[in-house]
JSON list of C-alpha atoms and ligand atoms in Angstrom, two decimals:
[
{"chain": "K", "resi": 79, "resn": "MET", "atom": "CA", "xyz": [62.61, -92.94, -11.35]},
{"chain": "K", "resi": 80, "resn": "TYR", "atom": "CA", "xyz": [61.19, -92.57, -7.48]},
{"chain": "K", "resi": 81, "resn": "PHE", "atom": "CA", "xyz": [60.82, -88.98, -6.21]},
{"chain": "K", "resi": 82, "resn": "SER", "atom": "CA", "xyz": [59.94, -88.77, -2.53]},
{"chain": "K", "resi": 83, "resn": "LYS", "atom": "CA", "xyz": [57.74, -85.83, -2.13]},
{"chain": "K", "resi": 84, "resn": "MET", "atom": "CA", "xyz": [59.04, -82.56, -1.52]},
{"chain": "K", "resi": 85, "resn": "ARG", "atom": "CA", "xyz": [57.83, -80.31, 1.94]},
{"chain": "K", "resi": 86, "resn": "ILE", "atom": "CA", "xyz": [57.84, -76.35, 1.88]},
{"chain": "K", "resi": 87, "resn": "ASP", "atom": "CA", "xyz": [57.47, -74.52, 4.57]},
{"chain": "K", "resi": 88, "resn": "ILE", "atom": "CA", "xyz": [56.28, -71.48, 4.12]},
{"chain": "K", "resi": 89, "resn": "ILE", "atom": "CA", "xyz": [56.70, -68.79, 7.17]},
{"chain": "K", "resi": 90, "resn": "THR", "atom": "CA", "xyz": [54.25, -65.82, 7.30]},
{"chain": "K", "resi": 91, "resn": "ILE", "atom": "CA", "xyz": [52.12, -63.45, 9.27]},
{"chain": "K", "resi": 92, "resn": "PHE", "atom": "CA", "xyz": [48.86, -63.81, 6.85]},
{"chain": "K", "resi": 93, "resn": "PRO", "atom": "CA", "xyz": [48.58, -67.78, 6.93]},
{"chain": "K", "resi": 94, "resn": "ASP", "atom": "CA", "xyz": [45.23, -67.46, 5.78]},
{"chain": "K", "resi": 95, "resn": "PHE", "atom": "CA", "xyz": [46.46, -66.05, 2.34]},
{"chain": "K", "resi": 96, "resn": "PHE", "atom": "CA", "xyz": [47.55, -69.42, 1.08]},
{"chain": "K", "resi": 97, "resn": "LYS", "atom": "CA", "xyz": [43.76, -70.96, 1.44]},
{"chain": "K", "resi": 98, "resn": "GLY", "atom": "CA", "xyz": [43.42, -69.44, -2.01]},
{"chain": "K", "resi": 99, "resn": "PRO", "atom": "CA", "xyz": [46.61, -70.01, -4.29]},
{"chain": "K", "resi": 100, "resn": "PHE", "atom": "CA", "xyz": [47.58, -73.44, -3.28]},
{"chain": "K", "resi": 101, "resn": "SER", "atom": "CA", "xyz": [43.73, -75.00, -2.91]},
{"chain": "K", "resi": 102, "resn": "HIS", "atom": "CA", "xyz": [43.10, -74.86, -7.06]},
{"chain": "K", "resi": 103, "resn": "SER", "atom": "CA", "xyz": [44.38, -76.79, -10.34]},
{"chain": "K", "resi": 104, "resn": "ILE", "atom": "CA", "xyz": [48.21, -77.98, -10.44]},
{"chain": "K", "resi": 105, "resn": "VAL", "atom": "CA", "xyz": [49.18, -77.17, -6.89]},
{"chain": "K", "resi": 106, "resn": "LYS", "atom": "CA", "xyz": [46.19, -78.59, -5.72]},
{"chain": "K", "resi": 107, "resn": "ILE", "atom": "CA", "xyz": [46.46, -81.72, -7.64]},
{"chain": "K", "resi": 108, "resn": "ALA", "atom": "CA", "xyz": [50.28, -82.23, -6.52]},
{"chain": "K", "resi": 109, "resn": "GLN", "atom": "CA", "xyz": [49.36, -82.33, -2.67]},
{"chain": "K", "resi": 110, "resn": "GLU", "atom": "CA", "xyz": [46.92, -84.52, -3.67]},
{"chain": "K", "resi": 111, "resn": "LYS", "atom": "CA", "xyz": [49.07, -87.03, -5.39]},
{"chain": "K", "resi": 112, "resn": "ASN", "atom": "CA", "xyz": [51.79, -86.63, -2.58]},
{"chain": "K", "resi": 113, "resn": "LYS", "atom": "CA", "xyz": [54.00, -85.21, -4.67]},
{"chain": "K", "resi": 114, "resn": "VAL", "atom": "CA", "xyz": [54.53, -81.95, -2.20]},
{"chain": "K", "resi": 115, "resn": "GLU", "atom": "CA", "xyz": [53.67, -80.76, 1.40]},
{"chain": "K", "resi": 116, "resn": "ILE", "atom": "CA", "xyz": [53.01, -77.39, 2.43]},
{"chain": "K", "resi": 117, "resn": "ASN", "atom": "CA", "xyz": [53.20, -76.39, 5.58]},
{"chain": "K", "resi": 118, "resn": "ILE", "atom": "CA", "xyz": [52.11, -73.18, 6.50]},
{"chain": "K", "resi": 119, "resn": "HIS", "atom": "CA", "xyz": [53.41, -71.57, 9.62]},
{"chain": "K", "resi": 120, "resn": "ASP", "atom": "CA", "xyz": [52.54, -68.63, 11.98]},
{"chain": "K", "resi": 121, "resn": "LEU", "atom": "CA", "xyz": [55.28, -66.01, 12.50]},
{"chain": "K", "resi": 122, "resn": "ARG", "atom": "CA", "xyz": [53.39, -64.41, 15.36]},
{"chain": "K", "resi": 123, "resn": "SER", "atom": "CA", "xyz": [52.65, -67.80, 17.02]},
{"chain": "K", "resi": 124, "resn": "HIS", "atom": "CA", "xyz": [56.63, -67.97, 17.51]},
{"chain": "K", "resi": 125, "resn": "SER", "atom": "CA", "xyz": [56.47, -64.33, 19.72]},
{"chain": "K", "resi": 126, "resn": "THR", "atom": "CA", "xyz": [57.88, -64.77, 22.85]},
{"chain": "K", "resi": 127, "resn": "ASN", "atom": "CA", "xyz": [56.55, -60.77, 23.97]},
{"chain": "K", "resi": 128, "resn": "LYS", "atom": "CA", "xyz": [53.25, -60.20, 25.28]},
{"chain": "K", "resi": 129, "resn": "GLN", "atom": "CA", "xyz": [51.91, -58.62, 22.27]},
{"chain": "K", "resi": 130, "resn": "LYS", "atom": "CA", "xyz": [52.68, -61.42, 20.27]},
{"chain": "K", "resi": 131, "resn": "SER", "atom": "CA", "xyz": [55.00, -58.88, 17.97]},
{"chain": "K", "resi": 132, "resn": "VAL", "atom": "CA", "xyz": [56.94, -59.71, 15.56]},
{"chain": "K", "resi": 133, "resn": "ASP", "atom": "CA", "xyz": [58.69, -55.48, 14.60]},
{"chain": "K", "resi": 134, "resn": "ASP", "atom": "CA", "xyz": [59.78, -53.29, 15.94]},
{"chain": "K", "resi": 135, "resn": "TYR", "atom": "CA", "xyz": [61.46, -49.77, 15.01]},
{"chain": "K", "resi": 136, "resn": "GLN", "atom": "CA", "xyz": [64.42, -49.21, 13.02]},
{"chain": "K", "resi": 137, "resn": "PHE", "atom": "CA", "xyz": [67.92, -48.63, 14.68]},
{"chain": "K", "resi": 138, "resn": "GLY", "atom": "CA", "xyz": [69.58, -45.33, 13.47]},
{"chain": "K", "resi": 139, "resn": "GLY", "atom": "CA", "xyz": [65.92, -44.06, 12.54]},
{"chain": "K", "resi": 140, "resn": "GLY", "atom": "CA", "xyz": [64.26, -43.96, 9.70]},
{"chain": "K", "resi": 141, "resn": "SER", "atom": "CA", "xyz": [60.75, -44.74, 8.47]},
{"chain": "K", "resi": 142, "resn": "GLY", "atom": "CA", "xyz": [59.05, -48.35, 8.29]},
{"chain": "K", "resi": 143, "resn": "MET", "atom": "CA", "xyz": [59.33, -51.29, 10.83]},
{"chain": "K", "resi": 144, "resn": "VAL", "atom": "CA", "xyz": [61.51, -54.41, 11.04]},
{"chain": "K", "resi": 145, "resn": "MET", "atom": "CA", "xyz": [60.36, -57.75, 11.38]},
{"chain": "K", "resi": 146, "resn": "ASN", "atom": "CA", "xyz": [62.44, -58.73, 14.79]},
{"chain": "K", "resi": 147, "resn": "ILE", "atom": "CA", "xyz": [65.21, -61.88, 14.62]},
{"chain": "K", "resi": 148, "resn": "GLN", "atom": "CA", "xyz": [63.86, -63.88, 17.22]},
{"chain": "K", "resi": 149, "resn": "PRO", "atom": "CA", "xyz": [60.40, -65.64, 16.15]},
{"chain": "K", "resi": 150, "resn": "ILE", "atom": "CA", "xyz": [61.80, -66.02, 12.74]},
{"chain": "K", "resi": 151, "resn": "ASP", "atom": "CA", "xyz": [65.05, -67.69, 14.23]},
{"chain": "K", "resi": 152, "resn": "ASP", "atom": "CA", "xyz": [62.66, -70.06, 16.63]},
{"chain": "K", "resi": 153, "resn": "CYS", "atom": "CA", "xyz": [60.78, -70.96, 13.06]},
{"chain": "K", "resi": 154, "resn": "ILE", "atom": "CA", "xyz": [63.69, -71.38, 10.95]},
{"chain": "K", "resi": 155, "resn": "SER", "atom": "CA", "xyz": [65.72, -73.10, 14.34]},
{"chain": "K", "resi": 156, "resn": "LYS", "atom": "CA", "xyz": [63.28, -75.76, 14.78]},
{"chain": "K", "resi": 157, "resn": "LEU", "atom": "CA", "xyz": [61.93, -76.29, 11.81]},
{"chain": "K", "resi": 158, "resn": "LYS", "atom": "CA", "xyz": [66.32, -77.07, 11.20]},
{"chain": "K", "resi": 159, "resn": "SER", "atom": "CA", "xyz": [66.45, -79.57, 14.49]},
{"chain": "K", "resi": 160, "resn": "GLU", "atom": "CA", "xyz": [63.65, -81.76, 12.58]},
{"chain": "K", "resi": 161, "resn": "ARG", "atom": "CA", "xyz": [64.86, -82.43, 8.77]},
{"chain": "K", "resi": 162, "resn": "LYS", "atom": "CA", "xyz": [67.50, -81.02, 6.59]},
{"chain": "K", "resi": 163, "resn": "TYR", "atom": "CA", "xyz": [66.64, -78.06, 4.21]},
{"chain": "K", "resi": 164, "resn": "ASP", "atom": "CA", "xyz": [67.73, -78.06, 1.15]},
{"chain": "K", "resi": 165, "resn": "GLU", "atom": "CA", "xyz": [67.46, -74.07, 1.06]},
{"chain": "K", "resi": 166, "resn": "ILE", "atom": "CA", "xyz": [66.25, -71.45, 3.27]},
{"chain": "K", "resi": 167, "resn": "ILE", "atom": "CA", "xyz": [64.09, -68.83, 0.87]},
{"chain": "K", "resi": 168, "resn": "TYR", "atom": "CA", "xyz": [63.42, -65.27, 1.76]},
{"chain": "K", "resi": 169, "resn": "LEU", "atom": "CA", "xyz": [61.70, -63.45, -0.63]},
{"chain": "K", "resi": 170, "resn": "THR", "atom": "CA", "xyz": [62.77, -59.92, -1.11]},
{"chain": "K", "resi": 171, "resn": "PRO", "atom": "CA", "xyz": [62.86, -56.85, -3.57]},
{"chain": "K", "resi": 172, "resn": "ASP", "atom": "CA", "xyz": [66.12, -56.90, -3.46]},
{"chain": "K", "resi": 173, "resn": "ALA", "atom": "CA", "xyz": [67.00, -59.44, -4.61]},
{"chain": "K", "resi": 174, "resn": "PRO", "atom": "CA", "xyz": [67.70, -62.00, -7.63]},
{"chain": "K", "resi": 175, "resn": "THR", "atom": "CA", "xyz": [65.16, -62.20, -10.09]},
{"chain": "K", "resi": 176, "resn": "LEU", "atom": "CA", "xyz": [63.47, -65.56, -10.26]},
{"chain": "K", "resi": 177, "resn": "ASN", "atom": "CA", "xyz": [63.60, -67.27, -13.74]},
{"chain": "K", "resi": 178, "resn": "GLN", "atom": "CA", "xyz": [63.14, -70.86, -14.93]},
{"chain": "K", "resi": 179, "resn": "GLY", "atom": "CA", "xyz": [66.54, -72.18, -14.40]},
{"chain": "K", "resi": 180, "resn": "THR", "atom": "CA", "xyz": [66.62, -71.54, -10.46]},
{"chain": "K", "resi": 181, "resn": "SER", "atom": "CA", "xyz": [62.50, -72.76, -10.41]},
{"chain": "K", "resi": 182, "resn": "ASN", "atom": "CA", "xyz": [63.95, -75.90, -12.50]},
{"chain": "K", "resi": 183, "resn": "LYS", "atom": "CA", "xyz": [66.82, -76.74, -9.69]},
{"chain": "K", "resi": 184, "resn": "LEU", "atom": "CA", "xyz": [64.39, -76.10, -6.99]},
{"chain": "K", "resi": 185, "resn": "SER", "atom": "CA", "xyz": [62.09, -78.32, -8.23]},
{"chain": "K", "resi": 186, "resn": "SER", "atom": "CA", "xyz": [64.55, -81.99, -7.43]},
{"chain": "K", "resi": 187, "resn": "SER", "atom": "CA", "xyz": [64.44, -80.12, -3.43]},
{"chain": "K", "resi": 188, "resn": "LYS", "atom": "CA", "xyz": [63.85, -82.48, -1.02]},
{"chain": "K", "resi": 189, "resn": "ASN", "atom": "CA", "xyz": [63.01, -79.44, 1.85]},
{"chain": "K", "resi": 190, "resn": "LEU", "atom": "CA", "xyz": [62.76, -75.98, 1.73]},
{"chain": "K", "resi": 191, "resn": "ILE", "atom": "CA", "xyz": [61.69, -73.02, 3.41]},
{"chain": "K", "resi": 192, "resn": "ILE", "atom": "CA", "xyz": [60.53, -69.38, 2.46]},
{"chain": "K", "resi": 193, "resn": "LEU", "atom": "CA", "xyz": [59.95, -66.56, 4.54]},
{"chain": "K", "resi": 194, "resn": "CYS", "atom": "CA", "xyz": [58.05, -64.31, 3.72]},
{"chain": "K", "resi": 195, "resn": "GLY", "atom": "CA", "xyz": [59.20, -60.10, 4.38]},
{"chain": "K", "resi": 196, "resn": "HIS", "atom": "CA", "xyz": [56.65, -57.94, 5.94]},
{"chain": "K", "resi": 197, "resn": "TYR", "atom": "CA", "xyz": [56.92, -54.08, 6.35]},
{"chain": "K", "resi": 198, "resn": "LYS", "atom": "CA", "xyz": [60.62, -52.27, 5.26]},
{"chain": "K", "resi": 199, "resn": "GLY", "atom": "CA", "xyz": [62.13, -55.63, 5.85]},
{"chain": "K", "resi": 200, "resn": "ILE", "atom": "CA", "xyz": [63.74, -58.19, 7.83]},
{"chain": "K", "resi": 201, "resn": "ASP", "atom": "CA", "xyz": [66.48, -57.53, 10.18]},
{"chain": "K", "resi": 202, "resn": "GLN", "atom": "CA", "xyz": [69.97, -57.69, 7.68]},
{"chain": "K", "resi": 203, "resn": "ARG", "atom": "CA", "xyz": [71.46, -60.54, 10.28]},
{"chain": "K", "resi": 204, "resn": "ILE", "atom": "CA", "xyz": [68.72, -63.41, 9.68]},
{"chain": "K", "resi": 205, "resn": "ARG", "atom": "CA", "xyz": [69.81, -62.38, 5.75]},
{"chain": "K", "resi": 206, "resn": "ASP", "atom": "CA", "xyz": [73.37, -62.83, 7.02]},
{"chain": "K", "resi": 207, "resn": "TYR", "atom": "CA", "xyz": [73.41, -65.87, 9.35]},
{"chain": "K", "resi": 208, "resn": "LEU", "atom": "CA", "xyz": [69.73, -67.90, 8.50]},
{"chain": "K", "resi": 209, "resn": "ILE", "atom": "CA", "xyz": [69.34, -67.08, 4.95]},
{"chain": "K", "resi": 210, "resn": "THR", "atom": "CA", "xyz": [71.06, -69.35, 2.28]},
{"chain": "K", "resi": 211, "resn": "MET", "atom": "CA", "xyz": [69.06, -68.31, -0.73]},
{"chain": "K", "resi": 212, "resn": "GLU", "atom": "CA", "xyz": [67.38, -64.78, -1.82]},
{"chain": "K", "resi": 213, "resn": "ILE", "atom": "CA", "xyz": [64.37, -64.06, -4.31]},
{"chain": "K", "resi": 214, "resn": "SER", "atom": "CA", "xyz": [62.55, -60.92, -5.97]},
{"chain": "K", "resi": 215, "resn": "ILE", "atom": "CA", "xyz": [60.27, -62.12, -8.86]},
{"chain": "K", "resi": 216, "resn": "GLY", "atom": "CA", "xyz": [60.36, -59.03, -10.67]},
{"chain": "K", "resi": 217, "resn": "ASP", "atom": "CA", "xyz": [61.21, -55.24, -10.26]},
{"chain": "K", "resi": 218, "resn": "TYR", "atom": "CA", "xyz": [58.44, -53.80, -9.41]},
{"chain": "K", "resi": 219, "resn": "VAL", "atom": "CA", "xyz": [57.04, -54.23, -4.82]},
{"chain": "K", "resi": 220, "resn": "LEU", "atom": "CA", "xyz": [54.60, -56.10, -3.78]},
{"chain": "K", "resi": 221, "resn": "THR", "atom": "CA", "xyz": [52.84, -55.78, -0.20]},
{"chain": "K", "resi": 222, "resn": "GLY", "atom": "CA", "xyz": [54.52, -58.37, 1.50]},
{"chain": "K", "resi": 223, "resn": "GLY", "atom": "CA", "xyz": [56.00, -61.64, 0.23]},
{"chain": "K", "resi": 224, "resn": "GLU", "atom": "CA", "xyz": [52.96, -63.39, 0.56]},
{"chain": "K", "resi": 225, "resn": "LEU", "atom": "CA", "xyz": [52.34, -63.12, -3.45]},
{"chain": "K", "resi": 226, "resn": "ALA", "atom": "CA", "xyz": [55.47, -64.19, -4.21]},
{"chain": "K", "resi": 227, "resn": "ALA", "atom": "CA", "xyz": [55.64, -67.10, -2.15]},
{"chain": "K", "resi": 228, "resn": "ALA", "atom": "CA", "xyz": [52.73, -68.11, -3.70]},
{"chain": "K", "resi": 229, "resn": "VAL", "atom": "CA", "xyz": [54.01, -67.22, -7.23]},
{"chain": "K", "resi": 230, "resn": "LEU", "atom": "CA", "xyz": [57.70, -69.17, -6.71]},
{"chain": "K", "resi": 231, "resn": "THR", "atom": "CA", "xyz": [55.79, -71.87, -5.09]},
{"chain": "K", "resi": 232, "resn": "ASP", "atom": "CA", "xyz": [53.35, -72.78, -7.84]},
{"chain": "K", "resi": 233, "resn": "SER", "atom": "CA", "xyz": [56.38, -72.33, -11.07]},
{"chain": "K", "resi": 234, "resn": "ILE", "atom": "CA", "xyz": [58.20, -74.75, -8.60]},
{"chain": "K", "resi": 235, "resn": "ILE", "atom": "CA", "xyz": [56.02, -77.24, -8.00]},
{"chain": "K", "resi": 236, "resn": "ARG", "atom": "CA", "xyz": [54.58, -77.80, -11.53]},
{"chain": "K", "resi": 237, "resn": "LEU", "atom": "CA", "xyz": [57.58, -78.86, -12.10]},
{"chain": "K", "resi": 238, "resn": "ILE", "atom": "CA", "xyz": [58.28, -81.84, -9.60]},
{"chain": "K", "resi": 239, "resn": "PRO", "atom": "CA", "xyz": [58.75, -84.93, -12.07]},
{"chain": "K", "resi": 240, "resn": "GLY", "atom": "CA", "xyz": [54.88, -86.53, -11.72]},
{"chain": "K", "resi": 241, "resn": "VAL", "atom": "CA", "xyz": [52.94, -83.79, -11.46]},
{"chain": "K", "resi": 242, "resn": "ILE", "atom": "CA", "xyz": [51.40, -82.32, -14.91]},
{"chain": "K", "resi": 243, "resn": "SER", "atom": "CA", "xyz": [50.47, -85.97, -16.00]},
{"chain": "K", "resi": 244, "resn": "ASP", "atom": "CA", "xyz": [51.46, -84.64, -19.61]},
{"chain": "K", "resi": 245, "resn": "GLU", "atom": "CA", "xyz": [55.72, -84.09, -19.18]},
{"chain": "K", "resi": 246, "resn": "THR", "atom": "CA", "xyz": [56.31, -82.90, -22.79]},
{"chain": "K", "resi": 247, "resn": "SER", "atom": "CA", "xyz": [53.66, -79.99, -21.59]},
{"chain": "K", "resi": 248, "resn": "ALA", "atom": "CA", "xyz": [55.97, -78.18, -19.00]},
{"chain": "K", "resi": 249, "resn": "LEU", "atom": "CA", "xyz": [58.68, -78.57, -21.22]},
{"chain": "K", "resi": 250, "resn": "SER", "atom": "CA", "xyz": [57.23, -76.85, -23.64]},
{"chain": "K", "resi": 251, "resn": "ASP", "atom": "CA", "xyz": [56.39, -73.37, -21.87]},
{"chain": "K", "resi": 252, "resn": "SER", "atom": "CA", "xyz": [57.42, -70.47, -22.61]},
{"chain": "K", "resi": 253, "resn": "PHE", "atom": "CA", "xyz": [61.46, -69.85, -21.19]},
{"chain": "K", "resi": 254, "resn": "GLN", "atom": "CA", "xyz": [62.48, -74.34, -20.67]},
{"chain": "K", "resi": 255, "resn": "ASP", "atom": "CA", "xyz": [64.54, -73.41, -23.74]},
{"chain": "K", "resi": 256, "resn": "ASN", "atom": "CA", "xyz": [64.62, -69.59, -22.65]},
{"chain": "K", "resi": 257, "resn": "LEU", "atom": "CA", "xyz": [62.30, -68.88, -25.53]},
{"chain": "K", "resi": 258, "resn": "LEU", "atom": "CA", "xyz": [58.49, -66.84, -25.65]},
{"chain": "K", "resi": 259, "resn": "SER", "atom": "CA", "xyz": [55.86, -69.87, -26.76]},
{"chain": "K", "resi": 260, "resn": "TYR", "atom": "CA", "xyz": [54.60, -70.29, -30.14]},
{"chain": "K", "resi": 261, "resn": "PRO", "atom": "CA", "xyz": [51.11, -68.74, -30.48]},
{"chain": "K", "resi": 262, "resn": "ILE", "atom": "CA", "xyz": [48.48, -71.73, -30.10]},
{"chain": "K", "resi": 263, "resn": "TYR", "atom": "CA", "xyz": [44.90, -72.30, -31.74]},
{"chain": "K", "resi": 264, "resn": "THR", "atom": "CA", "xyz": [41.53, -74.14, -30.80]},
{"chain": "K", "resi": 265, "resn": "ARG", "atom": "CA", "xyz": [38.42, -74.66, -32.76]},
{"chain": "K", "resi": 266, "resn": "PRO", "atom": "CA", "xyz": [36.80, -73.58, -35.30]},
{"chain": "K", "resi": 267, "resn": "SER", "atom": "CA", "xyz": [38.83, -73.04, -37.22]},
{"chain": "K", "resi": 268, "resn": "ASP", "atom": "CA", "xyz": [37.56, -69.99, -39.12]},
{"chain": "K", "resi": 269, "resn": "TYR", "atom": "CA", "xyz": [35.94, -67.54, -36.27]},
{"chain": "K", "resi": 270, "resn": "LYS", "atom": "CA", "xyz": [33.35, -65.06, -37.71]},
{"chain": "K", "resi": 271, "resn": "GLY", "atom": "CA", "xyz": [36.72, -64.75, -40.79]},
{"chain": "K", "resi": 272, "resn": "TRP", "atom": "CA", "xyz": [38.87, -64.87, -37.79]},
{"chain": "K", "resi": 273, "resn": "GLU", "atom": "CA", "xyz": [41.32, -68.08, -39.20]},
{"chain": "K", "resi": 274, "resn": "VAL", "atom": "CA", "xyz": [43.80, -70.23, -38.33]},
{"chain": "K", "resi": 275, "resn": "PRO", "atom": "CA", "xyz": [47.44, -70.43, -39.94]},
{"chain": "K", "resi": 276, "resn": "GLU", "atom": "CA", "xyz": [46.69, -72.73, -42.36]},
{"chain": "K", "resi": 277, "resn": "ILE", "atom": "CA", "xyz": [49.94, -74.72, -42.23]},
{"chain": "K", "resi": 278, "resn": "LEU", "atom": "CA", "xyz": [48.07, -75.91, -38.27]},
{"chain": "K", "resi": 279, "resn": "LEU", "atom": "CA", "xyz": [45.72, -78.25, -40.57]},
{"chain": "K", "resi": 280, "resn": "SER", "atom": "CA", "xyz": [48.01, -79.09, -42.94]},
{"chain": "K", "resi": 281, "resn": "GLY", "atom": "CA", "xyz": [48.43, -81.86, -40.91]},
{"chain": "K", "resi": 282, "resn": "ASN", "atom": "CA", "xyz": [51.85, -82.24, -42.27]},
{"chain": "K", "resi": 283, "resn": "GLN", "atom": "CA", "xyz": [53.57, -82.75, -38.91]},
{"chain": "K", "resi": 284, "resn": "LYS", "atom": "CA", "xyz": [57.86, -81.63, -39.49]},
{"chain": "K", "resi": 285, "resn": "LEU", "atom": "CA", "xyz": [56.43, -77.89, -41.46]},
{"chain": "K", "resi": 286, "resn": "ILE", "atom": "CA", "xyz": [54.29, -77.63, -38.20]},
{"chain": "K", "resi": 287, "resn": "GLU", "atom": "CA", "xyz": [57.43, -77.65, -36.42]},
{"chain": "K", "resi": 288, "resn": "GLN", "atom": "CA", "xyz": [60.07, -75.81, -38.20]},
{"chain": "K", "resi": 289, "resn": "TRP", "atom": "CA", "xyz": [56.38, -73.45, -37.73]},
{"chain": "K", "resi": 290, "resn": "ARG", "atom": "CA", "xyz": [56.61, -72.73, -34.15]},
{"chain": "K", "resi": 291, "resn": "GLU", "atom": "CA", "xyz": [60.03, -72.62, -33.83]},
{"chain": "K", "resi": 292, "resn": "ASP", "atom": "CA", "xyz": [59.99, -69.91, -36.37]},
{"chain": "K", "resi": 293, "resn": "LYS", "atom": "CA", "xyz": [57.10, -68.33, -34.21]},
{"chain": "K", "resi": 294, "resn": "SER", "atom": "CA", "xyz": [58.94, -68.85, -31.58]},
{"chain": "K", "resi": 295, "resn": "LEU", "atom": "CA", "xyz": [61.93, -67.20, -32.26]},
{"chain": "K", "resi": 296, "resn": "GLU", "atom": "CA", "xyz": [60.38, -64.43, -34.08]},
{"chain": "K", "resi": 297, "resn": "ARG", "atom": "CA", "xyz": [58.08, -63.72, -31.00]},
{"chain": "K", "resi": 298, "resn": "THR", "atom": "CA", "xyz": [61.36, -63.46, -28.89]},
{"chain": "K", "resi": 299, "resn": "LYS", "atom": "CA", "xyz": [62.77, -61.28, -30.80]},
{"chain": "K", "resi": 300, "resn": "LYS", "atom": "CA", "xyz": [60.29, -58.82, -30.95]},
{"chain": "K", "resi": 301, "resn": "ILE", "atom": "CA", "xyz": [59.29, -58.85, -27.60]},
{"chain": "K", "resi": 302, "resn": "ARG", "atom": "CA", "xyz": [62.00, -59.68, -25.41]},
{"chain": "K", "resi": 303, "resn": "PRO", "atom": "CA", "xyz": [65.35, -60.40, -27.37]},
{"chain": "K", "resi": 304, "resn": "ASP", "atom": "CA", "xyz": [67.16, -59.86, -23.92]},
{"chain": "K", "resi": 305, "resn": "LEU", "atom": "CA", "xyz": [66.55, -63.53, -23.56]},
{"chain": "K", "resi": 306, "resn": "LEU", "atom": "CA", "xyz": [68.74, -64.58, -27.24]},
{"chain": "K", "resi": 307, "resn": "LYS", "atom": "CA", "xyz": [71.61, -62.37, -25.71]},
{"chain": "E", "resi": 506, "resn": "6GU", "atom": "CL1", "xyz": [59.89, -61.45, -3.07]},
{"chain": "E", "resi": 506, "resn": "6GU", "atom": "N1", "xyz": [58.86, -59.44, -2.15]},
{"chain": "E", "resi": 506, "resn": "6GU", "atom": "C1", "xyz": [58.08, -58.10, -2.45]},
{"chain": "E", "resi": 506, "resn": "6GU", "atom": "N2", "xyz": [57.62, -57.67, -0.93]},
{"chain": "E", "resi": 506, "resn": "6GU", "atom": "N3", "xyz": [57.83, -57.56, -3.28]},
{"chain": "E", "resi": 506, "resn": "6GU", "atom": "C2", "xyz": [58.35, -57.46, -4.42]},
{"chain": "E", "resi": 506, "resn": "6GU", "atom": "C3", "xyz": [59.17, -58.41, -4.91]},
{"chain": "E", "resi": 506, "resn": "6GU", "atom": "C4", "xyz": [58.80, -59.69, -3.07]},
{"chain": "E", "resi": 506, "resn": "6GU", "atom": "N4", "xyz": [59.76, -59.28, -5.80]},
{"chain": "E", "resi": 506, "resn": "6GU", "atom": "C5", "xyz": [59.10, -58.61, -6.45]},
{"chain": "E", "resi": 506, "resn": "6GU", "atom": "N5", "xyz": [59.11, -57.10, -5.77]}
]
């Protein structure tokens, strides 16, 4: 099967933020293998006013600044004029929560835009007229969308075919089948009397598979019963 390179455009007011998360491990390797190209866009450079500001006070009053339409519209419009995008994603806590199914779907995209929000949020009209998908990464509040963008991007990139060389490795991850992973062990088999379950040393692959299935189910029931519904 042939897969062309995925392109991800991230729009942010903190472009340097991503230097760390995108230059290690699988995300780094995926870029080196030409499986993905990540482009970071500094929102401030798209602001047309003298101060290069990107936010303003809220109509109707209330605390917290709101990100302006103009720089975001200009940045997104420029990108859209260059290629067709599968989704234009806005990261915000008031959105459906990210799960493995969403990451799976997004991993077959050709081009994605990810917009990182800040301050109180963005002008609603951006969401109404420009954004095609909204994602939260969980029920807690982050200072900005950048950390969420790094999380989303990582979860997508590791699913692009050919990125993880041992393809079964991504498939056996927790959540891939709505089950948590089973416990894993490596040498030594006995560390200060902390022993590895004997069955894993038995060499009986069939029994080992059964044990792993049982443990996955047991862990899921105990820790995340909501996944079994
Ligand atoms: Cl996507 N953004 C922010 N600021 N906070 C969050 C989030 C996103 N997801 C969970 N909390």
